[in-house]
PDB file of C-alpha atoms and ligand atoms in Angstrom:
ATOM      1  CA  MET R  59       0.253-115.825 -16.040  1.00 94.00           C
ATOM      2  CA  TYR R  60       3.674-116.818 -17.389  1.00 98.00           C
ATOM      3  CA  PRO R  61       4.813-119.926 -15.452  1.00 98.00           C
ATOM      4  CA  ASP R  62       8.404-119.733 -16.716  1.00 98.00           C
ATOM      5  CA  LEU R  63       8.880-116.440 -14.802  1.00 98.00           C
ATOM      6  CA  LYS R  64       8.506-118.300 -11.493  1.00 98.00           C
ATOM      7  CA  GLY R  65      11.821-118.194  -9.614  1.00 98.00           C
ATOM      8  CA  LYS R  66      13.451-115.897 -12.180  1.00 98.00           C
ATOM      9  CA  THR R  67      15.291-112.861 -10.835  1.00 99.00           C
ATOM     10  CA  VAL R  68      14.352-109.464 -12.235  1.00 99.00           C
ATOM     11  CA  ILE R  69      15.895-106.080 -11.477  1.00 99.00           C
ATOM     12  CA  ILE R  70      13.671-103.048 -12.108  1.00 99.00           C
ATOM     13  CA  THR R  71      15.185 -99.570 -11.849  1.00 99.00           C
ATOM     14  CA  GLY R  72      13.123 -96.650 -10.566  1.00 98.00           C
ATOM     15  CA  ALA R  73      10.614 -99.164  -9.235  1.00 98.00           C
ATOM     16  CA  ALA R  74       9.166 -97.358  -6.208  1.00 98.00           C
ATOM     17  CA  THR R  75       6.548 -95.507  -8.271  1.00 98.00           C
ATOM     18  CA  GLY R  76       4.498 -95.574 -11.464  1.00 98.00           C
ATOM     19  CA  ILE R  77       5.323 -98.029 -14.239  1.00 98.00           C
ATOM     20  CA  GLY R  78       8.315 -99.534 -12.395  1.00 98.00           C
ATOM     21  CA  LYS R  79       6.184-100.206  -9.339  1.00 98.00           C
ATOM     22  CA  ALA R  80       3.433-101.830 -11.418  1.00 98.00           C
ATOM     23  CA  CYS R  81       6.087-104.021 -13.100  1.00 99.00           C
ATOM     24  CA  ALA R  82       7.531-105.033  -9.713  1.00 99.00           C
ATOM     25  CA  LEU R  83       4.121-106.028  -8.344  1.00 98.00           C
ATOM     26  CA  ARG R  84       3.232-107.908 -11.548  1.00 99.00           C
ATOM     27  CA  PHE R  85       6.502-109.878 -11.560  1.00 99.00           C
ATOM     28  CA  GLY R  86       5.724-110.664  -7.900  1.00 98.00           C
ATOM     29  CA  GLN R  87       2.358-112.081  -8.998  1.00 98.00           C
ATOM     30  CA  GLU R  88       4.311-114.209 -11.477  1.00 98.00           C
ATOM     31  CA  HIS R  89       6.284-115.542  -8.445  1.00 98.00           C
ATOM     32  CA  ALA R  90       9.553-113.995  -9.582  1.00 99.00           C
ATOM     33  CA  ASN R  91      12.362-112.686  -7.351  1.00 99.00           C
ATOM     34  CA  VAL R  92      12.070-108.931  -7.670  1.00 99.00           C
ATOM     35  CA  VAL R  93      14.873-106.447  -7.008  1.00 99.00           C
ATOM     36  CA  ILE R  94      13.255-103.058  -6.498  1.00 99.00           C
ATOM     37  CA  ASN R  95      15.714-100.263  -7.232  1.00 99.00           C
ATOM     38  CA  PHE R  96      14.684 -96.932  -5.741  1.00 98.00           C
ATOM     39  CA  HIS R  97      16.358 -93.533  -5.755  1.00 98.00           C
ATOM     40  CA  SER R  98      15.198 -91.304  -2.941  1.00 98.00           C
ATOM     41  CA  ASP R  99      15.241 -91.742   0.864  1.00 98.00           C
ATOM     42  CA  LYS R 100      11.571 -90.731   0.745  1.00 98.00           C
ATOM     43  CA  GLN R 101      10.746 -93.983  -1.093  1.00 98.00           C
ATOM     44  CA  VAL R 102      11.914 -96.389   1.640  1.00 98.00           C
ATOM     45  CA  LYS R 103       8.468 -96.845   3.183  1.00 98.00           C
ATOM     46  CA  GLU R 104       6.849 -97.404  -0.216  1.00 97.00           C
ATOM     47  CA  THR R 105       9.349-100.141  -1.078  1.00 98.00           C
ATOM     48  CA  GLU R 106       8.823-101.857   2.289  1.00 98.00           C
ATOM     49  CA  GLU R 107       5.113-102.034   1.553  1.00 98.00           C
ATOM     50  CA  MET R 108       5.849-103.338  -1.938  1.00 98.00           C
ATOM     51  CA  ILE R 109       8.086-106.107  -0.576  1.00 98.00           C
ATOM     52  CA  LYS R 110       5.267-107.226   1.689  1.00 98.00           C
ATOM     53  CA  GLU R 111       2.744-107.164  -1.163  1.00 98.00           C
ATOM     54  CA  ILE R 112       5.081-109.145  -3.451  1.00 98.00           C
ATOM     55  CA  LYS R 113       5.728-111.774  -0.775  1.00 98.00           C
ATOM     56  CA  ASP R 114       1.991-112.028  -0.053  1.00 98.00           C
ATOM     57  CA  SER R 115       1.341-112.667  -3.739  1.00 98.00           C
ATOM     58  CA  GLY R 116       3.855-115.547  -3.876  1.00 98.00           C
ATOM     59  CA  GLY R 117       7.000-113.815  -5.119  1.00 98.00           C
ATOM     60  CA  ASN R 118      10.109-112.669  -3.314  1.00 98.00           C
ATOM     61  CA  ALA R 119      11.652-109.175  -3.191  1.00 98.00           C
ATOM     62  CA  ILE R 120      14.370-106.930  -1.886  1.00 98.00           C
ATOM     63  CA  ALA R 121      14.844-103.187  -2.262  1.00 98.00           C
ATOM     64  CA  VAL R 122      18.168-101.622  -3.195  1.00 98.00           C
ATOM     65  CA  GLN R 123      18.725 -97.891  -3.166  1.00 98.00           C
ATOM     66  CA  GLY R 124      20.833 -96.520  -6.001  1.00 98.00           C
ATOM     67  CA  ASP R 125      21.278 -93.860  -8.638  1.00 98.00           C
ATOM     68  CA  VAL R 126      21.233 -95.231 -12.199  1.00 98.00           C
ATOM     69  CA  THR R 127      23.575 -92.481 -13.365  1.00 98.00           C
ATOM     70  CA  LYS R 128      26.338 -93.915 -11.163  1.00 98.00           C
ATOM     71  CA  GLU R 129      28.297 -96.838 -12.540  1.00 98.00           C
ATOM     72  CA  SER R 130      29.139 -98.078  -9.035  1.00 98.00           C
ATOM     73  CA  ASP R 131      25.448 -98.077  -8.008  1.00 98.00           C
ATOM     74  CA  ILE R 132      24.441-100.169 -11.036  1.00 98.00           C
ATOM     75  CA  LYS R 133      27.247-102.652 -10.342  1.00 98.00           C
ATOM     76  CA  GLN R 134      26.141-102.867  -6.713  1.00 98.00           C
ATOM     77  CA  LEU R 135      22.507-103.373  -7.751  1.00 98.00           C
ATOM     78  CA  ILE R 136      23.471-106.441  -9.774  1.00 98.00           C
ATOM     79  CA  GLU R 137      25.785-107.754  -7.039  1.00 98.00           C
ATOM     80  CA  LYS R 138      22.989-107.478  -4.454  1.00 98.00           C
ATOM     81  CA  ALA R 139      20.548-109.314  -6.744  1.00 98.00           C
ATOM     82  CA  ILE R 140      23.021-112.161  -7.161  1.00 98.00           C
ATOM     83  CA  ASP R 141      23.951-112.275  -3.460  1.00 98.00           C
ATOM     84  CA  GLU R 142      20.285-112.522  -2.506  1.00 98.00           C
ATOM     85  CA  PHE R 143      18.821-114.679  -5.272  1.00 98.00           C
ATOM     86  CA  GLY R 144      21.833-116.422  -6.831  1.00 98.00           C
ATOM     87  CA  SER R 145      21.366-115.172 -10.383  1.00 97.00           C
ATOM     88  CA  LEU R 146      20.011-112.504 -12.687  1.00 98.00           C
ATOM     89  CA  ASP R 147      17.647-113.319 -15.562  1.00 98.00           C
ATOM     90  CA  ILE R 148      15.812-110.104 -16.469  1.00 99.00           C
ATOM     91  CA  MET R 149      16.898-106.453 -16.360  1.00 99.00           C
ATOM     92  CA  ILE R 150      14.295-103.716 -16.721  1.00 99.00           C
ATOM     93  CA  ASN R 151      15.835-100.287 -17.230  1.00 99.00           C
ATOM     94  CA  ASN R 152      12.893 -98.110 -16.300  1.00 98.00           C
ATOM     95  CA  ALA R 153      14.099 -95.079 -14.299  1.00 98.00           C
ATOM     96  CA  GLY R 154      13.463 -91.832 -16.117  1.00 98.00           C
ATOM     97  CA  ILE R 155      12.868 -88.123 -15.620  1.00 98.00           C
ATOM     98  CA  GLU R 156      11.559 -85.193 -17.651  1.00 97.00           C
ATOM     99  CA  ASN R 157      11.112 -81.432 -17.295  1.00 96.00           C
ATOM    100  CA  GLU R 158       9.536 -78.860 -19.562  1.00 97.00           C
ATOM    101  CA  VAL R 159      11.790 -76.079 -20.882  1.00 98.00           C
ATOM    102  CA  PRO R 160      11.815 -74.203 -24.216  1.00 98.00           C
ATOM    103  CA  SER R 161      14.874 -75.612 -25.966  1.00 98.00           C
ATOM    104  CA  HIS R 162      16.643 -72.241 -26.360  1.00 98.00           C
ATOM    105  CA  GLU R 163      16.533 -71.842 -22.564  1.00 98.00           C
ATOM    106  CA  LEU R 164      17.574 -75.385 -21.660  1.00 98.00           C
ATOM    107  CA  THR R 165      20.706 -75.369 -19.500  1.00 98.00           C
ATOM    108  CA  LEU R 166      23.550 -77.790 -20.083  1.00 98.00           C
ATOM    109  CA  ASP R 167      22.967 -79.083 -16.552  1.00 98.00           C
ATOM    110  CA  ASP R 168      19.335 -79.933 -17.317  1.00 98.00           C
ATOM    111  CA  TRP R 169      20.307 -81.542 -20.629  1.00 98.00           C
ATOM    112  CA  ASN R 170      23.000 -83.647 -18.921  1.00 98.00           C
ATOM    113  CA  LYS R 171      20.702 -84.663 -16.072  1.00 98.00           C
ATOM    114  CA  VAL R 172      18.023 -86.070 -18.374  1.00 98.00           C
ATOM    115  CA  ILE R 173      20.476 -87.739 -20.764  1.00 98.00           C
ATOM    116  CA  SER R 174      22.476 -89.302 -17.936  1.00 98.00           C
ATOM    117  CA  THR R 175      19.385 -90.666 -16.189  1.00 98.00           C
ATOM    118  CA  ASN R 176      17.320 -91.759 -19.184  1.00 98.00           C
ATOM    119  CA  LEU R 177      19.991 -92.842 -21.664  1.00 99.00           C
ATOM    120  CA  THR R 178      23.335 -93.367 -19.912  1.00 98.00           C
ATOM    121  CA  GLY R 179      21.578 -94.994 -16.942  1.00 98.00           C
ATOM    122  CA  GLN R 180      19.895 -97.477 -19.285  1.00 99.00           C
ATOM    123  CA  PHE R 181      23.171 -98.135 -21.117  1.00 99.00           C
ATOM    124  CA  LEU R 182      24.911 -98.943 -17.816  1.00 99.00           C
ATOM    125  CA  GLY R 183      22.057-101.289 -16.866  1.00 99.00           C
ATOM    126  CA  CYS R 184      22.296-103.038 -20.257  1.00 99.00           C
ATOM    127  CA  ARG R 185      26.088-103.302 -20.174  1.00 99.00           C
ATOM    128  CA  GLU R 186      26.298-104.758 -16.683  1.00 98.00           C
ATOM    129  CA  ALA R 187      23.434-107.214 -17.257  1.00 98.00           C
ATOM    130  CA  ILE R 188      24.895-108.380 -20.596  1.00 99.00           C
ATOM    131  CA  ASP R 189      28.325-108.818 -19.027  1.00 98.00           C
ATOM    132  CA  TYR R 190      26.785-111.007 -16.313  1.00 98.00           C
ATOM    133  CA  PHE R 191      24.699-113.006 -18.811  1.00 98.00           C
ATOM    134  CA  LEU R 192      27.769-113.677 -20.987  1.00 98.00           C
ATOM    135  CA  GLU R 193      29.947-114.715 -18.063  1.00 98.00           C
ATOM    136  CA  HIS R 194      27.320-117.165 -16.786  1.00 98.00           C
ATOM    137  CA  ASP R 195      25.970-118.312 -20.142  1.00 98.00           C
ATOM    138  CA  ILE R 196      22.463-117.012 -19.361  1.00 98.00           C
ATOM    139  CA  GLN R 197      19.977-116.343 -22.171  1.00 98.00           C
ATOM    140  CA  GLY R 198      18.673-113.312 -20.332  1.00 98.00           C
ATOM    141  CA  ALA R 199      16.150-110.658 -21.291  1.00 99.00           C
ATOM    142  CA  ILE R 200      16.509-106.894 -21.093  1.00 99.00           C
ATOM    143  CA  ILE R 201      13.676-104.391 -21.383  1.00 99.00           C
ATOM    144  CA  ASN R 202      14.361-100.688 -21.826  1.00 99.00           C
ATOM    145  CA  MET R 203      11.514 -98.329 -20.963  1.00 99.00           C
ATOM    146  CA  SER R 204      11.341 -95.935 -23.878  1.00 99.00           C
ATOM    147  CA  SER R 205       8.376 -93.739 -24.842  1.00 98.00           C
ATOM    148  CA  VAL R 206       6.243 -92.767 -27.816  1.00 98.00           C
ATOM    149  CA  HIS R 207       8.751 -89.895 -27.900  1.00 98.00           C
ATOM    150  CA  GLU R 208      11.266 -92.223 -29.513  1.00 98.00           C
ATOM    151  CA  ILE R 209       8.997 -91.542 -32.532  1.00 98.00           C
ATOM    152  CA  ILE R 210       7.029 -88.360 -31.835  1.00 98.00           C
ATOM    153  CA  PRO R 211       9.003 -85.074 -31.626  1.00 98.00           C
ATOM    154  CA  TRP R 212       8.196 -83.134 -28.426  1.00 98.00           C
ATOM    155  CA  PRO R 213       8.853 -79.380 -28.251  1.00 98.00           C
ATOM    156  CA  HIS R 214      10.019 -78.149 -24.815  1.00 98.00           C
ATOM    157  CA  PHE R 215      11.241 -81.687 -24.044  1.00 98.00           C
ATOM    158  CA  VAL R 216      14.164 -81.940 -26.473  1.00 98.00           C
ATOM    159  CA  HIS R 217      16.421 -83.662 -23.907  1.00 98.00           C
ATOM    160  CA  TYR R 218      13.709 -86.229 -23.134  1.00 98.00           C
ATOM    161  CA  ALA R 219      12.942 -86.888 -26.815  1.00 98.00           C
ATOM    162  CA  ALA R 220      16.671 -87.186 -27.592  1.00 99.00           C
ATOM    163  CA  SER R 221      17.114 -89.667 -24.735  1.00 99.00           C
ATOM    164  CA  LYS R 222      14.216 -91.828 -25.913  1.00 98.00           C
ATOM    165  CA  GLY R 223      15.354 -91.686 -29.552  1.00 98.00           C
ATOM    166  CA  GLY R 224      18.754 -92.818 -28.273  1.00 99.00           C
ATOM    167  CA  ILE R 225      17.167 -95.692 -26.369  1.00 99.00           C
ATOM    168  CA  LYS R 226      15.547 -96.933 -29.585  1.00 98.00           C
ATOM    169  CA  LEU R 227      18.817 -97.381 -31.489  1.00 98.00           C
ATOM    170  CA  MET R 228      20.726 -98.490 -28.395  1.00 99.00           C
ATOM    171  CA  THR R 229      18.156-101.265 -27.924  1.00 99.00           C
ATOM    172  CA  GLN R 230      18.270-102.319 -31.579  1.00 98.00           C
ATOM    173  CA  THR R 231      22.078-102.209 -31.727  1.00 99.00           C
ATOM    174  CA  LEU R 232      22.527-104.286 -28.566  1.00 99.00           C
ATOM    175  CA  ALA R 233      19.818-106.699 -29.726  1.00 99.00           C
ATOM    176  CA  LEU R 234      21.724-107.276 -32.963  1.00 99.00           C
ATOM    177  CA  GLU R 235      25.085-107.560 -31.211  1.00 99.00           C
ATOM    178  CA  TYR R 236      23.995-110.164 -28.655  1.00 99.00           C
ATOM    179  CA  ALA R 237      21.379-112.104 -30.648  1.00 99.00           C
ATOM    180  CA  PRO R 238      23.907-114.921 -31.320  1.00 98.00           C
ATOM    181  CA  LYS R 239      24.109-115.408 -27.540  1.00 98.00           C
ATOM    182  CA  ARG R 240      20.289-115.550 -27.366  1.00 98.00           C
ATOM    183  CA  ILE R 241      20.194-112.498 -25.098  1.00 99.00           C
ATOM    184  CA  ARG R 242      16.979-110.676 -26.025  1.00 99.00           C
ATOM    185  CA  ILE R 243      16.882-106.884 -25.748  1.00 99.00           C
ATOM    186  CA  ASN R 244      13.613-105.061 -26.330  1.00 99.00           C
ATOM    187  CA  GLY R 245      11.975-101.750 -25.541  1.00 99.00           C
ATOM    188  CA  ILE R 246       8.515-100.647 -24.486  1.00 99.00           C
ATOM    189  CA  ALA R 247       7.125 -97.321 -25.662  1.00 99.00           C
ATOM    190  CA  PRO R 248       4.259 -96.226 -23.408  1.00 98.00           C
ATOM    191  CA  GLY R 249       1.937 -93.418 -24.449  1.00 98.00           C
ATOM    192  CA  ALA R 250       0.329 -91.239 -21.751  1.00 98.00           C
ATOM    193  CA  ILE R 251       0.174 -93.255 -18.534  1.00 98.00           C
ATOM    194  CA  ASN R 252      -1.328 -92.371 -15.183  1.00 97.00           C
ATOM    195  CA  THR R 253       1.843 -92.071 -13.047  1.00 97.00           C
ATOM    196  CA  PRO R 254       3.538 -89.461 -10.824  1.00 95.00           C
ATOM    197  CA  ILE R 255       5.570 -88.147 -13.800  1.00 94.00           C
ATOM    198  CA  ASN R 256       2.254 -86.809 -15.190  1.00 94.00           C
ATOM    199  CA  ALA R 257       0.520 -85.958 -11.909  1.00 94.00           C
ATOM    200  CA  GLU R 258       0.733 -82.197 -12.343  1.00 93.00           C
ATOM    201  CA  LYS R 259      -0.376 -82.290 -15.985  1.00 94.00           C
ATOM    202  CA  PHE R 260      -3.336 -84.599 -15.407  1.00 95.00           C
ATOM    203  CA  SER R 261      -4.547 -82.687 -12.339  1.00 96.00           C
ATOM    204  CA  ASP R 262      -5.262 -79.729 -14.651  1.00 96.00           C
ATOM    205  CA  PRO R 263      -8.505 -80.596 -16.520  1.00 96.00           C
ATOM    206  CA  LYS R 264      -7.536 -78.434 -19.518  1.00 96.00           C
ATOM    207  CA  GLN R 265      -4.166 -80.124 -19.951  1.00 96.00           C
ATOM    208  CA  LYS R 266      -5.687 -83.568 -19.422  1.00 97.00           C
ATOM    209  CA  GLU R 267      -8.319 -82.836 -22.097  1.00 97.00           C
ATOM    210  CA  GLY R 268      -5.529 -81.815 -24.477  1.00 96.00           C
ATOM    211  CA  VAL R 269      -3.739 -85.122 -23.926  1.00 97.00           C
ATOM    212  CA  LEU R 270      -6.947 -87.162 -24.310  1.00 97.00           C
ATOM    213  CA  LYS R 271      -7.452 -85.632 -27.776  1.00 96.00           C
ATOM    214  CA  LEU R 272      -4.175 -87.301 -28.798  1.00 97.00           C
ATOM    215  CA  ILE R 273      -5.310 -90.801 -27.790  1.00 98.00           C
ATOM    216  CA  PRO R 274      -7.600 -92.571 -30.286  1.00 97.00           C
ATOM    217  CA  MET R 275      -8.694 -95.115 -27.638  1.00 98.00           C
ATOM    218  CA  GLY R 276      -9.884 -92.172 -25.520  1.00 97.00           C
ATOM    219  CA  TYR R 277      -8.313 -92.831 -22.133  1.00 98.00           C
ATOM    220  CA  ILE R 278      -5.060 -92.415 -20.223  1.00 98.00           C
ATOM    221  CA  GLY R 279      -3.314 -95.782 -19.787  1.00 98.00           C
ATOM    222  CA  GLU R 280      -2.741 -97.415 -16.422  1.00 98.00           C
ATOM    223  CA  PRO R 281       0.748 -98.569 -15.332  1.00 98.00           C
ATOM    224  CA  GLU R 282      -0.582-102.128 -15.012  1.00 98.00           C
ATOM    225  CA  GLU R 283      -1.232-102.117 -18.778  1.00 98.00           C
ATOM    226  CA  ILE R 284       2.480-101.457 -19.323  1.00 99.00           C
ATOM    227  CA  ALA R 285       3.485-104.095 -16.759  1.00 99.00           C
ATOM    228  CA  ALA R 286       1.368-106.602 -18.717  1.00 98.00           C
ATOM    229  CA  THR R 287       3.532-106.007 -21.804  1.00 98.00           C
ATOM    230  CA  ALA R 288       6.742-106.296 -19.734  1.00 99.00           C
ATOM    231  CA  VAL R 289       5.945-109.761 -18.356  1.00 99.00           C
ATOM    232  CA  TRP R 290       5.111-111.011 -21.847  1.00 98.00           C
ATOM    233  CA  LEU R 291       8.324-109.596 -23.346  1.00 98.00           C
ATOM    234  CA  ALA R 292      10.385-111.103 -20.505  1.00 98.00           C
ATOM    235  CA  SER R 293       8.713-114.519 -20.736  1.00 98.00           C
ATOM    236  CA  SER R 294       9.501-117.440 -23.017  1.00 98.00           C
ATOM    237  CA  GLN R 295       6.293-116.586 -24.921  1.00 98.00           C
ATOM    238  CA  ALA R 296       8.402-113.855 -26.549  1.00 98.00           C
ATOM    239  CA  SER R 297      11.384-116.196 -27.139  1.00 98.00           C
ATOM    240  CA  TYR R 298      11.840-115.127 -30.791  1.00 98.00           C
ATOM    241  CA  VAL R 299      11.340-111.398 -30.172  1.00 99.00           C
ATOM    242  CA  THR R 300      14.383-109.143 -29.994  1.00 99.00           C
ATOM    243  CA  GLY R 301      15.133-105.543 -31.005  1.00 98.00           C
ATOM    244  CA  LEU R 302      11.437-104.670 -30.846  1.00 98.00           C
ATOM    245  CA  THR R 303       9.956-101.553 -29.342  1.00 98.00           C
ATOM    246  CA  LEU R 304       6.515-102.647 -28.208  1.00 98.00           C
ATOM    247  CA  ILE R 305       4.241 -99.604 -28.426  1.00 98.00           C
ATOM    248  CA  ALA R 306       1.481 -99.457 -25.794  1.00 99.00           C
ATOM    249  CA  ASP R 307      -0.163 -96.095 -26.381  1.00 98.00           C
ATOM    250  CA  GLY R 308      -3.895 -96.423 -27.093  1.00 98.00           C
ATOM    251  CA  GLY R 309      -3.127 -95.466 -30.692  1.00 98.00           C
ATOM    252  CA  MET R 310      -1.228 -92.240 -29.985  1.00 98.00           C
ATOM    253  CA  THR R 311       1.352 -92.980 -32.687  1.00 98.00           C
ATOM    254  CA  LEU R 312      -1.336 -93.678 -35.318  1.00 98.00           C
ATOM    255  CA  TYR R 313      -1.641 -90.021 -36.424  1.00 96.00           C
ATOM    256  CA  PRO R 314      -4.807 -89.243 -34.384  1.00 95.00           C
ATOM    257  CA  GLY R 315      -5.389 -86.112 -36.499  1.00 93.00           C
ATOM    258  CA  PHE R 316      -6.477 -88.455 -39.308  1.00 93.00           C
ATOM    259  CA  GLN R 317      -9.036 -90.301 -37.144  1.00 91.00           C
ATOM    260  CA  ALA R 318     -12.050 -88.663 -38.783  1.00 90.00           C
ATOM    261  CA  GLY R 319     -10.954 -89.902 -42.197  1.00 92.00           C
ATOM    262  CA  LYS R 320      -9.860 -86.483 -43.447  1.00 85.00           C
ATOM    263  CA  GLY R 321      -6.401 -85.551 -44.569  1.00 80.00           C
TER     264      GLY R 321
HETATM  265  P1  LIG P  92       7.703 -92.023 -12.257  1.00 86.73           P
HETATM  266  O1  LIG P  92       8.194 -90.649 -12.023  1.00 86.73           O
HETATM  267  O2  LIG P  92       6.657 -92.574 -11.368  1.00 86.73           O
HETATM  268  O3  LIG P  92       8.924 -93.064 -12.246  1.00 86.73           O
HETATM  269  C1  LIG P  92      10.249 -92.746 -12.483  1.00 86.73           C
HETATM  270  C2  LIG P  92      11.076 -93.387 -11.382  1.00 86.73           C
HETATM  271  O4  LIG P  92      12.468 -93.220 -11.682  1.00 86.73           O
HETATM  272  C3  LIG P  92      10.836 -92.742 -10.008  1.00 86.73           C
HETATM  273  O5  LIG P  92      10.546 -93.737  -9.057  1.00 86.73           O
HETATM  274  C4  LIG P  92      12.156 -92.048  -9.694  1.00 86.73           C
HETATM  275  O6  LIG P  92      12.468 -92.044  -8.309  1.00 86.73           O
HETATM  276  C5  LIG P  92      13.124 -92.928 -10.466  1.00 86.73           C
HETATM  277  N1  LIG P  92      14.393 -92.251 -10.743  1.00 86.73           N
HETATM  278  C6  LIG P  92      14.583 -90.979 -11.196  1.00 86.73           C
HETATM  279  N2  LIG P  92      15.898 -90.720 -11.288  1.00 86.73           N
HETATM  280  C7  LIG P  92      16.546 -91.847 -10.893  1.00 86.73           C
HETATM  281  C8  LIG P  92      17.902 -92.196 -10.763  1.00 86.73           C
HETATM  282  N3  LIG P  92      18.894 -91.328 -11.065  1.00 86.73           N
HETATM  283  N4  LIG P  92      18.216 -93.443 -10.316  1.00 86.73           N
HETATM  284  C9  LIG P  92      17.242 -94.335 -10.001  1.00 86.73           C
HETATM  285  N5  LIG P  92      15.935 -94.053 -10.115  1.00 86.73           N
HETATM  286  C10 LIG P  92      15.592 -92.822 -10.544  1.00 86.73           C
HETATM  287  O7  LIG P  92       7.223 -92.050 -13.759  1.00 86.73           O
HETATM  288  P2  LIG P  92       6.830 -93.265 -14.715  1.00 86.73           P
HETATM  289  O8  LIG P  92       5.822 -92.736 -15.630  1.00 86.73           O
HETATM  290  O9  LIG P  92       6.551 -94.485 -13.959  1.00 86.73           O
HETATM  291  O10 LIG P  92       8.187 -93.410 -15.549  1.00 86.73           O
HETATM  292  C11 LIG P  92       8.859 -94.651 -15.712  1.00 86.73           C
HETATM  293  C12 LIG P  92       9.471 -94.707 -17.110  1.00 86.73           C
HETATM  294  O11 LIG P  92       8.429 -94.721 -18.069  1.00 86.73           O
HETATM  295  C13 LIG P  92      10.361 -93.511 -17.450  1.00 86.73           C
HETATM  296  O12 LIG P  92      11.503 -93.966 -18.169  1.00 86.73           O
HETATM  297  C14 LIG P  92       9.472 -92.670 -18.342  1.00 86.73           C
HETATM  298  O13 LIG P  92      10.204 -91.868 -19.244  1.00 86.73           O
HETATM  299  C15 LIG P  92       8.700 -93.771 -19.067  1.00 86.73           C
HETATM  300  N6  LIG P  92       7.458 -93.301 -19.687  1.00 86.73           N
HETATM  301  C16 LIG P  92       6.413 -92.849 -18.931  1.00 86.73           C
HETATM  302  C17 LIG P  92       5.256 -92.403 -19.571  1.00 86.73           C
HETATM  303  C18 LIG P  92       4.064 -91.887 -18.819  1.00 86.73           C
HETATM  304  O14 LIG P  92       3.157 -91.331 -19.447  1.00 86.73           O
HETATM  305  N7  LIG P  92       3.982 -92.059 -17.504  1.00 86.73           N
HETATM  306  C19 LIG P  92       5.180 -92.427 -20.966  1.00 86.73           C
HETATM  307  C20 LIG P  92       6.264 -92.881 -21.691  1.00 86.73           C
HETATM  308  C21 LIG P  92       7.403 -93.326 -21.039  1.00 86.73           C
END
């Protein structure tokens, strides 16, 4: 538990499922005020259940529908957080999408969709949160959900890999720019995590086996293991940490091909 998170207000984008959902529930357990951003009408029921669970665990929560690619939706998300809870302390830019296409067949539309959700959406979240922190003299924290694919090239996912590579240097650049104001900006790079984004892949035993071979620790991570890194990074326990990408990947980025000591 991180007692300083009690009463803090955190916005999490794309929080109705997967890693964002696990973060929302965990911040609720830390007794934070959680703003659950969700995208689709189909996620309303899920967010209502989440609000109840967060309140039952001692936190507070609201849900705000919005599309992170739209500047006006991001502005409204922050306004609603402030209207409801009086402030903003932590911004978690988590929403993200991917789709598999050989790069020579990738349409401009598909490229733009992934870049605008994963990279531009996170930039807008950073910019609006920083602007608010500066105006109100808040030493806030921002966490950008990256991926091991900010390091590892990924054929058939060039738009995704480019977006995550972009997140890495965006995070470091903003961290450097706003360090004098004590605004901390960090990233998290999950490896393979058991969430809806991977549901199709992991339901095929052959594909799942292929992924497991890439993970030295030998198992697919759970979203709660990523949420555990997010609460630490957001808390005062990480007060001197900025510009970091915290890798939580069961060793995936440690060159698993060398595990047997050959090379
Ligand atoms: P997920 O599909 O469960 O979550 C993504 C969420 O983003 C969904 O709730 C979706 O509705 C939302 N979203 C999509 N477009 C949006 C938009 N325009 N506006 C607002 N919300 C939108 O998958 P996840 O695994 O929980 O992914 C969360 C983040 O973690 C993503 O950025 C993803 O790239 C990253 N990540 C996931 C893994 C993994 O293995 N699961 C690994 C590395 C990084």
